[in-house]
CSV table of N, CA and C in Angstrom, one decimal:
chain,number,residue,atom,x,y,z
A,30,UNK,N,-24.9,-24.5,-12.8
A,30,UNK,CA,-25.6,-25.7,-12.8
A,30,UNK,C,-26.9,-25.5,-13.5
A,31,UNK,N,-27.5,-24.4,-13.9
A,31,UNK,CA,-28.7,-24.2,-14.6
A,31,UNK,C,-28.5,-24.6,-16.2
A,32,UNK,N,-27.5,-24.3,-16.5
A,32,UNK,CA,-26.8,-24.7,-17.5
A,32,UNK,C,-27.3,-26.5,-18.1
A,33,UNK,N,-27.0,-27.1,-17.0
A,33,UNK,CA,-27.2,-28.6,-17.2
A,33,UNK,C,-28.6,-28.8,-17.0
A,34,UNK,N,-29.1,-28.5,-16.0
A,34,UNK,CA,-30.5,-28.3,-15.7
A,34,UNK,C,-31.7,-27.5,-16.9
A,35,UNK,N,-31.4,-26.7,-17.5
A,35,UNK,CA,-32.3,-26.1,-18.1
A,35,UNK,C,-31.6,-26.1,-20.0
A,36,UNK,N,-30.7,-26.2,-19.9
A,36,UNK,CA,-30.4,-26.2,-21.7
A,36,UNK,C,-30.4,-27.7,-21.8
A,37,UNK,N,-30.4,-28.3,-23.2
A,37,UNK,CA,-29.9,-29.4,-23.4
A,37,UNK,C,-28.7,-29.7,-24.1
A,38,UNK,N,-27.9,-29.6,-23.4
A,38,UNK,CA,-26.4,-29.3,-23.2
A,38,UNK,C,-25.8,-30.6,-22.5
A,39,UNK,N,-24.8,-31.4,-24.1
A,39,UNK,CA,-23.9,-32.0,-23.6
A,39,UNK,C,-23.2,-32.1,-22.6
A,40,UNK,N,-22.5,-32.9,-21.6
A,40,UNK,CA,-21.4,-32.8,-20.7
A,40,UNK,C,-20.4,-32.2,-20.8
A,41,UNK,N,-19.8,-32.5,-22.4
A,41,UNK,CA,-18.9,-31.7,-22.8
A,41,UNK,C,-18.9,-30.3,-23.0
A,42,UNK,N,-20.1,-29.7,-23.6
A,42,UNK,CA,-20.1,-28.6,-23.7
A,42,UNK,C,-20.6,-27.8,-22.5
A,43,UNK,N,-21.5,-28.3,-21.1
A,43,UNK,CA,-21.6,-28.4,-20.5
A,43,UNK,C,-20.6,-27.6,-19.4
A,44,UNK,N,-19.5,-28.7,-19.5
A,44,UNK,CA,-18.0,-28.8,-18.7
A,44,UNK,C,-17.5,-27.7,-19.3
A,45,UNK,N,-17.2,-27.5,-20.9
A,45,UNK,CA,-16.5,-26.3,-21.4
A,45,UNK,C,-16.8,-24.9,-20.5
A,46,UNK,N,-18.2,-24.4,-20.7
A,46,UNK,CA,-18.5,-23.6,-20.0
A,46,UNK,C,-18.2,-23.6,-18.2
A,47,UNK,N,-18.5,-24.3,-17.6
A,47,UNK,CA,-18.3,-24.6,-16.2
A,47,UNK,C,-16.7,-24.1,-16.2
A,48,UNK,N,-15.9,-24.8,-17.2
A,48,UNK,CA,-14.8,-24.9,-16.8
A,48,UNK,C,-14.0,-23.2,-16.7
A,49,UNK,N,-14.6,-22.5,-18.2
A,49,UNK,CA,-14.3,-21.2,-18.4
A,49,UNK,C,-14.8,-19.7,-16.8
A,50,UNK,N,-16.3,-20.6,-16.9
A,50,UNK,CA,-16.6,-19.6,-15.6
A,50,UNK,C,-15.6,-19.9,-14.2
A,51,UNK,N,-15.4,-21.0,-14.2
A,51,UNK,CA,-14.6,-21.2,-13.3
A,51,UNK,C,-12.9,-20.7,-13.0
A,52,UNK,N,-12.5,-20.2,-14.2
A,52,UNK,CA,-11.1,-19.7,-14.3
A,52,UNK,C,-11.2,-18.4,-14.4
A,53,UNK,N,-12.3,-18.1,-14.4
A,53,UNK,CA,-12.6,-16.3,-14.7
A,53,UNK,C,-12.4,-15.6,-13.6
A,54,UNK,N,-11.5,-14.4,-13.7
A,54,UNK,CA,-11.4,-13.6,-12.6
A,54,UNK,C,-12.5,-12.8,-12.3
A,55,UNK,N,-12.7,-13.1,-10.5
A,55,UNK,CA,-14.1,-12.4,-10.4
A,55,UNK,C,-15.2,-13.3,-10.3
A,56,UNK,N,-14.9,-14.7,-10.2
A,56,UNK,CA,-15.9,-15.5,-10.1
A,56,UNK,C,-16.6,-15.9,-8.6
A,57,UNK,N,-17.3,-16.8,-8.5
A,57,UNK,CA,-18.2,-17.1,-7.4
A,57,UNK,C,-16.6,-18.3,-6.6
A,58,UNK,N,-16.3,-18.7,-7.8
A,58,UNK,CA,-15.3,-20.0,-7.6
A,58,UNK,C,-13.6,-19.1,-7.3
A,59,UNK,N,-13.9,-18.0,-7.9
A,59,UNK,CA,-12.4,-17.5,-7.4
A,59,UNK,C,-12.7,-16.8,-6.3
A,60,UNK,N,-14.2,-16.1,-6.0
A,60,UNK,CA,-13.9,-15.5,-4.9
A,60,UNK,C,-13.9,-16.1,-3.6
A,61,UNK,N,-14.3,-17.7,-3.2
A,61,UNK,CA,-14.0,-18.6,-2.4
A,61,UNK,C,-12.8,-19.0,-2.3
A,62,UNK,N,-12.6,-19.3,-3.5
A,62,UNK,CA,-10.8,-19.2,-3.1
A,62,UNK,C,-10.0,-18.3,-2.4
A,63,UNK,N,-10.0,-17.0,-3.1
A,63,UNK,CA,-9.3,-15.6,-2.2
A,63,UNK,C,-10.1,-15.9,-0.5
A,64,UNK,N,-11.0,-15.7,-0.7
A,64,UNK,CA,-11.9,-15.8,0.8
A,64,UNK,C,-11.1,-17.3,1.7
A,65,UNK,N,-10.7,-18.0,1.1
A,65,UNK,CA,-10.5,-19.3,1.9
A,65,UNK,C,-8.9,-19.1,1.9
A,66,UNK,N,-8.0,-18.8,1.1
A,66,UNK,CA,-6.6,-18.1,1.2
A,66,UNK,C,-6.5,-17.0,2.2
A,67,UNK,N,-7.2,-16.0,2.3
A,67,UNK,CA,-7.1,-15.4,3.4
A,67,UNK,C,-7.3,-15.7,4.9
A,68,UNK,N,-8.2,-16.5,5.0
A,68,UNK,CA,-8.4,-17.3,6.1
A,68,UNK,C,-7.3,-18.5,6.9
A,69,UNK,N,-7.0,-19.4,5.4
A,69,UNK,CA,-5.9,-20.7,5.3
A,69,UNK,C,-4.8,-19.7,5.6
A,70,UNK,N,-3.5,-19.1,5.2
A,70,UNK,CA,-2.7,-19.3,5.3
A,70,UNK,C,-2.4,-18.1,6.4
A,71,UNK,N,-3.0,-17.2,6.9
A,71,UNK,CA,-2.8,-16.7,8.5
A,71,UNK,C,-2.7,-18.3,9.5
A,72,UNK,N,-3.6,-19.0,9.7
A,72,UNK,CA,-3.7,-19.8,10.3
A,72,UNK,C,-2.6,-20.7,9.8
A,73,UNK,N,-2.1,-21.2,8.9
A,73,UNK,CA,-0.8,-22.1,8.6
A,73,UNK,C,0.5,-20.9,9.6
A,74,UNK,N,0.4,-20.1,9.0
A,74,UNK,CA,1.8,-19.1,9.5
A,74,UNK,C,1.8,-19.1,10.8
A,75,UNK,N,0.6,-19.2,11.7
A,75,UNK,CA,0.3,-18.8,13.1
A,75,UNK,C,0.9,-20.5,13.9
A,76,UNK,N,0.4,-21.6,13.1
A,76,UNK,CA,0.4,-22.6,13.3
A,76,UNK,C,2.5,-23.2,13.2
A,77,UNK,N,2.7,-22.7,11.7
A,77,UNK,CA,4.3,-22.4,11.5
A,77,UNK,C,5.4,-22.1,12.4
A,78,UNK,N,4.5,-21.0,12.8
A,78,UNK,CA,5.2,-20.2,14.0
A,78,UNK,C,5.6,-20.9,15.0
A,79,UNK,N,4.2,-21.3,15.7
A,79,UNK,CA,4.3,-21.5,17.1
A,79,UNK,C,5.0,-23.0,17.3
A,80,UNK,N,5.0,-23.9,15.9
A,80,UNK,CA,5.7,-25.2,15.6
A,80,UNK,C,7.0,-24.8,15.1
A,81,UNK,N,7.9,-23.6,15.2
A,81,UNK,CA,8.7,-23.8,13.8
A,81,UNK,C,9.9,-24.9,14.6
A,82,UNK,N,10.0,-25.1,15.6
A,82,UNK,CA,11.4,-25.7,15.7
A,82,UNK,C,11.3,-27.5,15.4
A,83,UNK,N,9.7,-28.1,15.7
A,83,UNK,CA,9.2,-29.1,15.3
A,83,UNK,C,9.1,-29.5,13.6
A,84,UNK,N,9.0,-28.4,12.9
A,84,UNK,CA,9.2,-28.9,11.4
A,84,UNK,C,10.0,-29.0,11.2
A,85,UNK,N,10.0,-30.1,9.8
A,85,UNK,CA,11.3,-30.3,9.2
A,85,UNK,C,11.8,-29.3,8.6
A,86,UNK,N,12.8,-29.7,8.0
A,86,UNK,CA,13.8,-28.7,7.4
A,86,UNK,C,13.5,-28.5,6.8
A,87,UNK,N,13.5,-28.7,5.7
A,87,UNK,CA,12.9,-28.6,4.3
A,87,UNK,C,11.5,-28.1,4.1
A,88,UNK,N,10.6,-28.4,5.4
A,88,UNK,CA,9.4,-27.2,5.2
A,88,UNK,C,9.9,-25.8,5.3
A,89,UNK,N,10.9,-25.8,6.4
A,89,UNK,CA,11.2,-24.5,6.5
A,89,UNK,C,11.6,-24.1,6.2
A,90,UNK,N,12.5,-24.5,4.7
A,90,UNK,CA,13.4,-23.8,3.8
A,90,UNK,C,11.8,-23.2,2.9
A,91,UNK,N,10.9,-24.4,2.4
A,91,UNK,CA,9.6,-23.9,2.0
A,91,UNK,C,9.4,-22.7,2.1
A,92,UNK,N,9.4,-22.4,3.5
A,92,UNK,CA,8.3,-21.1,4.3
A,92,UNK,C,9.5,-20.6,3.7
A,93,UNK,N,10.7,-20.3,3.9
A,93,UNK,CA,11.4,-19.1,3.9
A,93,UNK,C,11.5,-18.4,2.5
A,94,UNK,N,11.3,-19.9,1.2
A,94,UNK,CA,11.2,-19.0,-0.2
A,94,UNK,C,9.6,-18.6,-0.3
A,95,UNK,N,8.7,-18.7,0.2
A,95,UNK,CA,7.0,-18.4,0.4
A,95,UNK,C,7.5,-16.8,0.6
A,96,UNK,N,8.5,-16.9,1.6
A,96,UNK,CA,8.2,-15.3,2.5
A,96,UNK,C,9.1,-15.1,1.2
A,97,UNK,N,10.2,-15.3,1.3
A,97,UNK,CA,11.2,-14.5,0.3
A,97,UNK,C,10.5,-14.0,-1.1
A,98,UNK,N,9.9,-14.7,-1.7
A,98,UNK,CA,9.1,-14.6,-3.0
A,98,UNK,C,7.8,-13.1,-2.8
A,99,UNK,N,7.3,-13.2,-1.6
A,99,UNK,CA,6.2,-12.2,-1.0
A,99,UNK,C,6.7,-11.2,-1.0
A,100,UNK,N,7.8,-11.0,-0.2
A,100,UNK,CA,9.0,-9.9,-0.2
A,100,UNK,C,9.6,-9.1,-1.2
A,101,UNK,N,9.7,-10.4,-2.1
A,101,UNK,CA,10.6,-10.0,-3.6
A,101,UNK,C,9.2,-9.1,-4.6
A,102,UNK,N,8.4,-9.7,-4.3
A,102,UNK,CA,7.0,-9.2,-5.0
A,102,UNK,C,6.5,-7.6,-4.6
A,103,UNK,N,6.7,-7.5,-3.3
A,103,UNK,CA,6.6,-6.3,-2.7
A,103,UNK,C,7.2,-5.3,-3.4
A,104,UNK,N,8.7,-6.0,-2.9
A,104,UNK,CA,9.9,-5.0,-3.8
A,104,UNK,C,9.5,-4.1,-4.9
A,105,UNK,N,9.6,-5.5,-5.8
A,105,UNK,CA,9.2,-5.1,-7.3
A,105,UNK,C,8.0,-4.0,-7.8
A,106,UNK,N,7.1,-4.7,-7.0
A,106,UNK,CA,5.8,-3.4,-7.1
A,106,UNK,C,6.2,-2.0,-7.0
A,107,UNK,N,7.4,-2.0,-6.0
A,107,UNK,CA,7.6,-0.1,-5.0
A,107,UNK,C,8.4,0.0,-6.2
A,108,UNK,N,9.2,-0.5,-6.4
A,108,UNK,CA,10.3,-0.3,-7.3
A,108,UNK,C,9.5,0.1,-8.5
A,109,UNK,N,8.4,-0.7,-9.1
A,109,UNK,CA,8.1,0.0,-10.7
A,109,UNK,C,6.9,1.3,-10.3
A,110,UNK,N,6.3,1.1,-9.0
A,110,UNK,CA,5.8,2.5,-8.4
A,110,UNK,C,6.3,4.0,-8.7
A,111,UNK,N,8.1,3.7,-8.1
A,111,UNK,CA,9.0,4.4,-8.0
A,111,UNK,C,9.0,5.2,-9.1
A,112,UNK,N,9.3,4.0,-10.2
A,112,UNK,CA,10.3,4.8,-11.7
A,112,UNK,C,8.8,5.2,-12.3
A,113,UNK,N,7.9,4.9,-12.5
A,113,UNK,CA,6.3,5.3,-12.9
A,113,UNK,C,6.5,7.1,-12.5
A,114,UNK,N,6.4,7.2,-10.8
A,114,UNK,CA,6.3,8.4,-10.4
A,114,UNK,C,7.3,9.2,-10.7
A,115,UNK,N,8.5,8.8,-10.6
A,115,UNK,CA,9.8,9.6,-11.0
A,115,UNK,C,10.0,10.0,-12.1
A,116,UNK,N,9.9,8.9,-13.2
A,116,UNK,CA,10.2,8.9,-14.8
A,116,UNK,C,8.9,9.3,-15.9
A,117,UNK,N,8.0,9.0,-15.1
A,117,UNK,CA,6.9,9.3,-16.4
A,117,UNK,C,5.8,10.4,-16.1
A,118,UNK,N,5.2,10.0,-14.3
A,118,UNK,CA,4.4,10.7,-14.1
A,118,UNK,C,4.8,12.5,-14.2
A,119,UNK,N,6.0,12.8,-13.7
A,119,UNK,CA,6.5,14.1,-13.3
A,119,UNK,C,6.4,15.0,-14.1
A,120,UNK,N,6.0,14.3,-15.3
A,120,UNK,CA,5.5,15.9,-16.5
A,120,UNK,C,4.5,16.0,-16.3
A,121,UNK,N,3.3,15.7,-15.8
A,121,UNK,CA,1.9,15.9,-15.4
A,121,UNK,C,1.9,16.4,-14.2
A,122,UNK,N,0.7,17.4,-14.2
A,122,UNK,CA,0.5,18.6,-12.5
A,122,UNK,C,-0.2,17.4,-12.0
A,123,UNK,N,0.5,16.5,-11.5
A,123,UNK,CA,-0.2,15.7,-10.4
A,123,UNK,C,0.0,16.3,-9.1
A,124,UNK,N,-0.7,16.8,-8.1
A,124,UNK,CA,0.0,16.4,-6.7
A,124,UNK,C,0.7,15.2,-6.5
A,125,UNK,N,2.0,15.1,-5.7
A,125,UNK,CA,2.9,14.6,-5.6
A,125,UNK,C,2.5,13.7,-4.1
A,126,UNK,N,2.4,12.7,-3.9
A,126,UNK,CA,2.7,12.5,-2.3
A,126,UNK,C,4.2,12.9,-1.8
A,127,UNK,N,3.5,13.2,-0.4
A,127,UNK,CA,5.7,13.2,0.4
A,127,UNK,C,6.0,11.9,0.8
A,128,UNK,N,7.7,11.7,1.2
A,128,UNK,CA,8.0,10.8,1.9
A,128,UNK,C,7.1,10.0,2.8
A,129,UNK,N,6.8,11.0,3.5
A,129,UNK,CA,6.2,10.2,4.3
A,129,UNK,C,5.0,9.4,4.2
A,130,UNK,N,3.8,10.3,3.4
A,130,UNK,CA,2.8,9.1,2.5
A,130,UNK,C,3.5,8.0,1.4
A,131,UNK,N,4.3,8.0,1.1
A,131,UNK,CA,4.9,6.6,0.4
A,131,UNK,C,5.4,5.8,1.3
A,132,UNK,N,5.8,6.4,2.3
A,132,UNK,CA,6.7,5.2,3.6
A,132,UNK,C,5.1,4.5,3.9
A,133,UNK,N,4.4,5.2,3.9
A,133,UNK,CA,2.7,4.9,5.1
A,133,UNK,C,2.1,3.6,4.1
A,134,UNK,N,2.2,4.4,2.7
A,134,UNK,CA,1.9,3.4,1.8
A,134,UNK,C,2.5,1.9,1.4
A,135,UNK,N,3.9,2.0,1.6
A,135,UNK,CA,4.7,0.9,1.2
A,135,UNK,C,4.1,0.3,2.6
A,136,UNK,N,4.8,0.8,3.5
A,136,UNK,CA,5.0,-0.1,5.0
A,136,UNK,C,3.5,-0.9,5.2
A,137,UNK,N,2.4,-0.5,4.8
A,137,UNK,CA,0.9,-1.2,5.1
A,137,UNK,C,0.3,-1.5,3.9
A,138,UNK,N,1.1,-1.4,2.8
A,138,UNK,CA,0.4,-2.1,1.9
A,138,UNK,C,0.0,-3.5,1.9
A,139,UNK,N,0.6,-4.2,2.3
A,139,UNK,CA,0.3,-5.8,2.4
A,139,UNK,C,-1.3,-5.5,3.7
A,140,UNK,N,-1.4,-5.1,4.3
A,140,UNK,CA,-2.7,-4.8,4.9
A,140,UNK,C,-3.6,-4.2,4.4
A,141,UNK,N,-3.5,-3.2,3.5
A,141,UNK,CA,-4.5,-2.5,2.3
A,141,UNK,C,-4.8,-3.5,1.4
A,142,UNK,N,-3.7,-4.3,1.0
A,142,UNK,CA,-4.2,-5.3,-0.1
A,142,UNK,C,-5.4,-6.7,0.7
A,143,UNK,N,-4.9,-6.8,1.8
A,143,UNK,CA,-6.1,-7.7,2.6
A,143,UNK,C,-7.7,-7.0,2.7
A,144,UNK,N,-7.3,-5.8,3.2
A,144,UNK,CA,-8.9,-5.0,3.4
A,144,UNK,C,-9.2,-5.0,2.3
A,145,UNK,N,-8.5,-3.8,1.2
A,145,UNK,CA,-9.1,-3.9,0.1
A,145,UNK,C,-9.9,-4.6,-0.7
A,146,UNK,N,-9.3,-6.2,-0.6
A,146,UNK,CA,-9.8,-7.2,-1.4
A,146,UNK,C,-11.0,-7.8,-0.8
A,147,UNK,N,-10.6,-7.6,0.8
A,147,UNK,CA,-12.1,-8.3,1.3
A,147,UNK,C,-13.3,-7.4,1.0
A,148,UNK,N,-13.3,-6.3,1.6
A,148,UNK,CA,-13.8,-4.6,1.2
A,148,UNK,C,-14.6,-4.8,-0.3
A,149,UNK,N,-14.1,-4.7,-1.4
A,149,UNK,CA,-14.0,-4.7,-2.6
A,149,UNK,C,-14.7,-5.8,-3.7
A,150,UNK,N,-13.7,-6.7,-3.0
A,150,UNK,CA,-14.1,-8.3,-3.8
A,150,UNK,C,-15.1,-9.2,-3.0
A,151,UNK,N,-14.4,-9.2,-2.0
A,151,UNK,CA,-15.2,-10.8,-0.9
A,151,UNK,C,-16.7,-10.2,-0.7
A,152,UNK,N,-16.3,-9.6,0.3
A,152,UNK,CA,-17.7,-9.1,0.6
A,152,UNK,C,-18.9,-9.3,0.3
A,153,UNK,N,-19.0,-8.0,-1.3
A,153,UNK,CA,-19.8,-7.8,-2.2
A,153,UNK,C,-19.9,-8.9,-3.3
A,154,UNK,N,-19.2,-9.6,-3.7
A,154,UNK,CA,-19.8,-11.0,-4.5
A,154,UNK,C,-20.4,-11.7,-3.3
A,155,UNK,N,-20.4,-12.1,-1.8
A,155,UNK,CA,-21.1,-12.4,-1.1
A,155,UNK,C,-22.4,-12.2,-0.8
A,156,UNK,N,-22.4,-11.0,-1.0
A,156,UNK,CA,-23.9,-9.8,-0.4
A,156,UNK,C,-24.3,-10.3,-1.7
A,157,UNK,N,-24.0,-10.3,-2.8
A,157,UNK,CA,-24.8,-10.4,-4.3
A,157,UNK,C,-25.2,-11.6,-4.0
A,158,UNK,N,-24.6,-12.8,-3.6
A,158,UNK,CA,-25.1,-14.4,-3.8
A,158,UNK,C,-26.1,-14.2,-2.6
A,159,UNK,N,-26.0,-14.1,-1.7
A,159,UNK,CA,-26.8,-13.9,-0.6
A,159,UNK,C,-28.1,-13.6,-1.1
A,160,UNK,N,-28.0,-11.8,-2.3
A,160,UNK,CA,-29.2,-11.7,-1.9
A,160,UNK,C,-30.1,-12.6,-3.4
A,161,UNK,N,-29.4,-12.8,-4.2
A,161,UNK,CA,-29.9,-13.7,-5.6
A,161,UNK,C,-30.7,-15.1,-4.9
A,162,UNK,N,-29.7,-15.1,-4.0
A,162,UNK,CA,-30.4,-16.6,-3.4
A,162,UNK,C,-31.4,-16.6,-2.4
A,163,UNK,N,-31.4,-15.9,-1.1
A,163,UNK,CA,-32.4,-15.6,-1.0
A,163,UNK,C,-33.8,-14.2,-0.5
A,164,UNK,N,-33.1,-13.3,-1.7
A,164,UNK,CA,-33.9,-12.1,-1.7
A,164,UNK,C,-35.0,-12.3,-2.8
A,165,UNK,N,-34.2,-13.2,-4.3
A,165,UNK,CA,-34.6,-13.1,-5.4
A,165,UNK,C,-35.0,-12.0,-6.0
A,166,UNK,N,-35.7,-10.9,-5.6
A,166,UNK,CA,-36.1,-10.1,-6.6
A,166,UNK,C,-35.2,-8.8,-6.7
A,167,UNK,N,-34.7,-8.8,-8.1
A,167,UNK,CA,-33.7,-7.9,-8.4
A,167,UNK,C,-34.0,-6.6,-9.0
A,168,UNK,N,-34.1,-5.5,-8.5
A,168,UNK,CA,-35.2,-4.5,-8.8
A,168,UNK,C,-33.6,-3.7,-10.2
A,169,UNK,N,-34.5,-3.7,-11.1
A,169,UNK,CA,-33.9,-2.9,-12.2
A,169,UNK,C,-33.6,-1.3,-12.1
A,170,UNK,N,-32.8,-0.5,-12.2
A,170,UNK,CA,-32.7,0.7,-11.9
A,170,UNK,C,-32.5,1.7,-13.1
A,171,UNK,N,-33.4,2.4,-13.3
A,171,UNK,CA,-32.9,3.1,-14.8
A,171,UNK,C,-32.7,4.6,-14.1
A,172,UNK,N,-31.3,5.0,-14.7
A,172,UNK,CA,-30.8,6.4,-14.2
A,172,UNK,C,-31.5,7.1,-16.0
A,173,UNK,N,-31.7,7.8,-14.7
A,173,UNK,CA,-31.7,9.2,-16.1
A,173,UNK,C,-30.5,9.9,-16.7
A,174,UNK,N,-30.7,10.0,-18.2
A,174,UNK,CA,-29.5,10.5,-18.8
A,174,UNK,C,-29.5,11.8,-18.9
A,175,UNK,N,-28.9,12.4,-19.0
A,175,UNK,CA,-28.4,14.0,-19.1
A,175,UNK,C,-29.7,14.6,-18.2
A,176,UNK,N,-30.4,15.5,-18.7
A,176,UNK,CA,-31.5,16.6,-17.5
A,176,UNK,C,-32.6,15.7,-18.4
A,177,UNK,N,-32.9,14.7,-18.8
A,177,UNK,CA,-34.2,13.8,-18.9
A,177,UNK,C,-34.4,13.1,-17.4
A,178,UNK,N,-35.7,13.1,-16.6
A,178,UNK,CA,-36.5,12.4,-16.1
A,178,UNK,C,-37.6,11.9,-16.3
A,179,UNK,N,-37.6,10.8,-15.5
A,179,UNK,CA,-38.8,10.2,-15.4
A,179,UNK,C,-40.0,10.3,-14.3
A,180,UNK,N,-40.8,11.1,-13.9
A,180,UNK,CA,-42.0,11.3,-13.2
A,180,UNK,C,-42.8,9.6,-12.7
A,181,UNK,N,-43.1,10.2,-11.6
A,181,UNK,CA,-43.9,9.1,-10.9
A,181,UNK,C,-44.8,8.4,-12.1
A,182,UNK,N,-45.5,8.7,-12.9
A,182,UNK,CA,-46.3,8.4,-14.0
A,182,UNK,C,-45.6,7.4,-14.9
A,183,UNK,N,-44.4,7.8,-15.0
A,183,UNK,CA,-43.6,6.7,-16.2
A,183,UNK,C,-43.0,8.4,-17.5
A,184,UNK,N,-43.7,9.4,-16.9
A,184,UNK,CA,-43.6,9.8,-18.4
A,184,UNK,C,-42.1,11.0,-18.1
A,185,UNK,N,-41.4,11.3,-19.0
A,185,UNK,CA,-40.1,11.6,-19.2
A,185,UNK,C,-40.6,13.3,-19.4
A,186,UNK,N,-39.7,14.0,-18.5
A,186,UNK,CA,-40.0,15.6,-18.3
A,186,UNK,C,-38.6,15.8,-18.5
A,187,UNK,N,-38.3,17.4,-19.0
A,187,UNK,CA,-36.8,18.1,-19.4
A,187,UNK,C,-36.4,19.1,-18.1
């Protein structure tokens, strides 16, 4: 919105932009979405559930290609996981996981991918808006490169 507020910028060109930030992964606008999907559809399923004999049919053919599709997606992931580790990785000294870390892995990945994302994505684009909005002051950080420092003074020692 600063955009409209501070350039003198058409509606259209205006919109163009809005519209691009808005499809961009990683946005303010996508991360409310993921944040609001995570939230929405436990509560639909929960809701699903405890109604399923009350819905119609046809929702619940719905739900069953939702799950089926989720499922099938899963699959496919382990499956190109699989031939990755089997077929390509195995000429490289990787440590290998065992059975049993792939079983741990497959079996709770749909729960790694919830933490993860909250962890990762939600969270931290929240703590950022939070503090832009009302911390405001964004303190600049300059790392030193190789064995260059900078002394309390400003001035650059080896």
């Amino acid at each position: 919105f600063a955009l409209a507020k501070h350039m003198n910028l058409s509606f259209s060109s205006w919109w163009a932009v809005f519209g691009a930030e808005n499809r961009r992964a990683g946005s303010f606008f996508h991360c409310a979405q993921v944040f609001a999907f995570f939230m929405v559809i436990p509560a639909v399923g929960v809701y699903a559930a405890l109604n399923w004999n009350s819905l119609d049919t046809r929702l619940q053919v719905y739900i069953y290609i939702y799950v089926a599709s989720l499922m099938l997606q899963w699959i496919i992931f382990w499956a190109q996981e699989f031939f990755l580790w089997r077929h390509l990785l195995h000429q490289f000294p990787i440590e290998h996981p065992s059975p049993v870390r792939w079983l741990i892995l497959a079996l709770l990945s749909p729960l790694w991918h919830v933490l993860t994302t909250l962890c990762f994505f939600v969270v931290p684009t929240l703590h950022c808006l939070y503090h832009v909005t009302f911390v405001g002051e964004l303190g600049y950080v300059c790392a030193p490169k190789g064995e260059t420092q900078k002394t309390d003074g400003g001035e650059e020692k080896k």
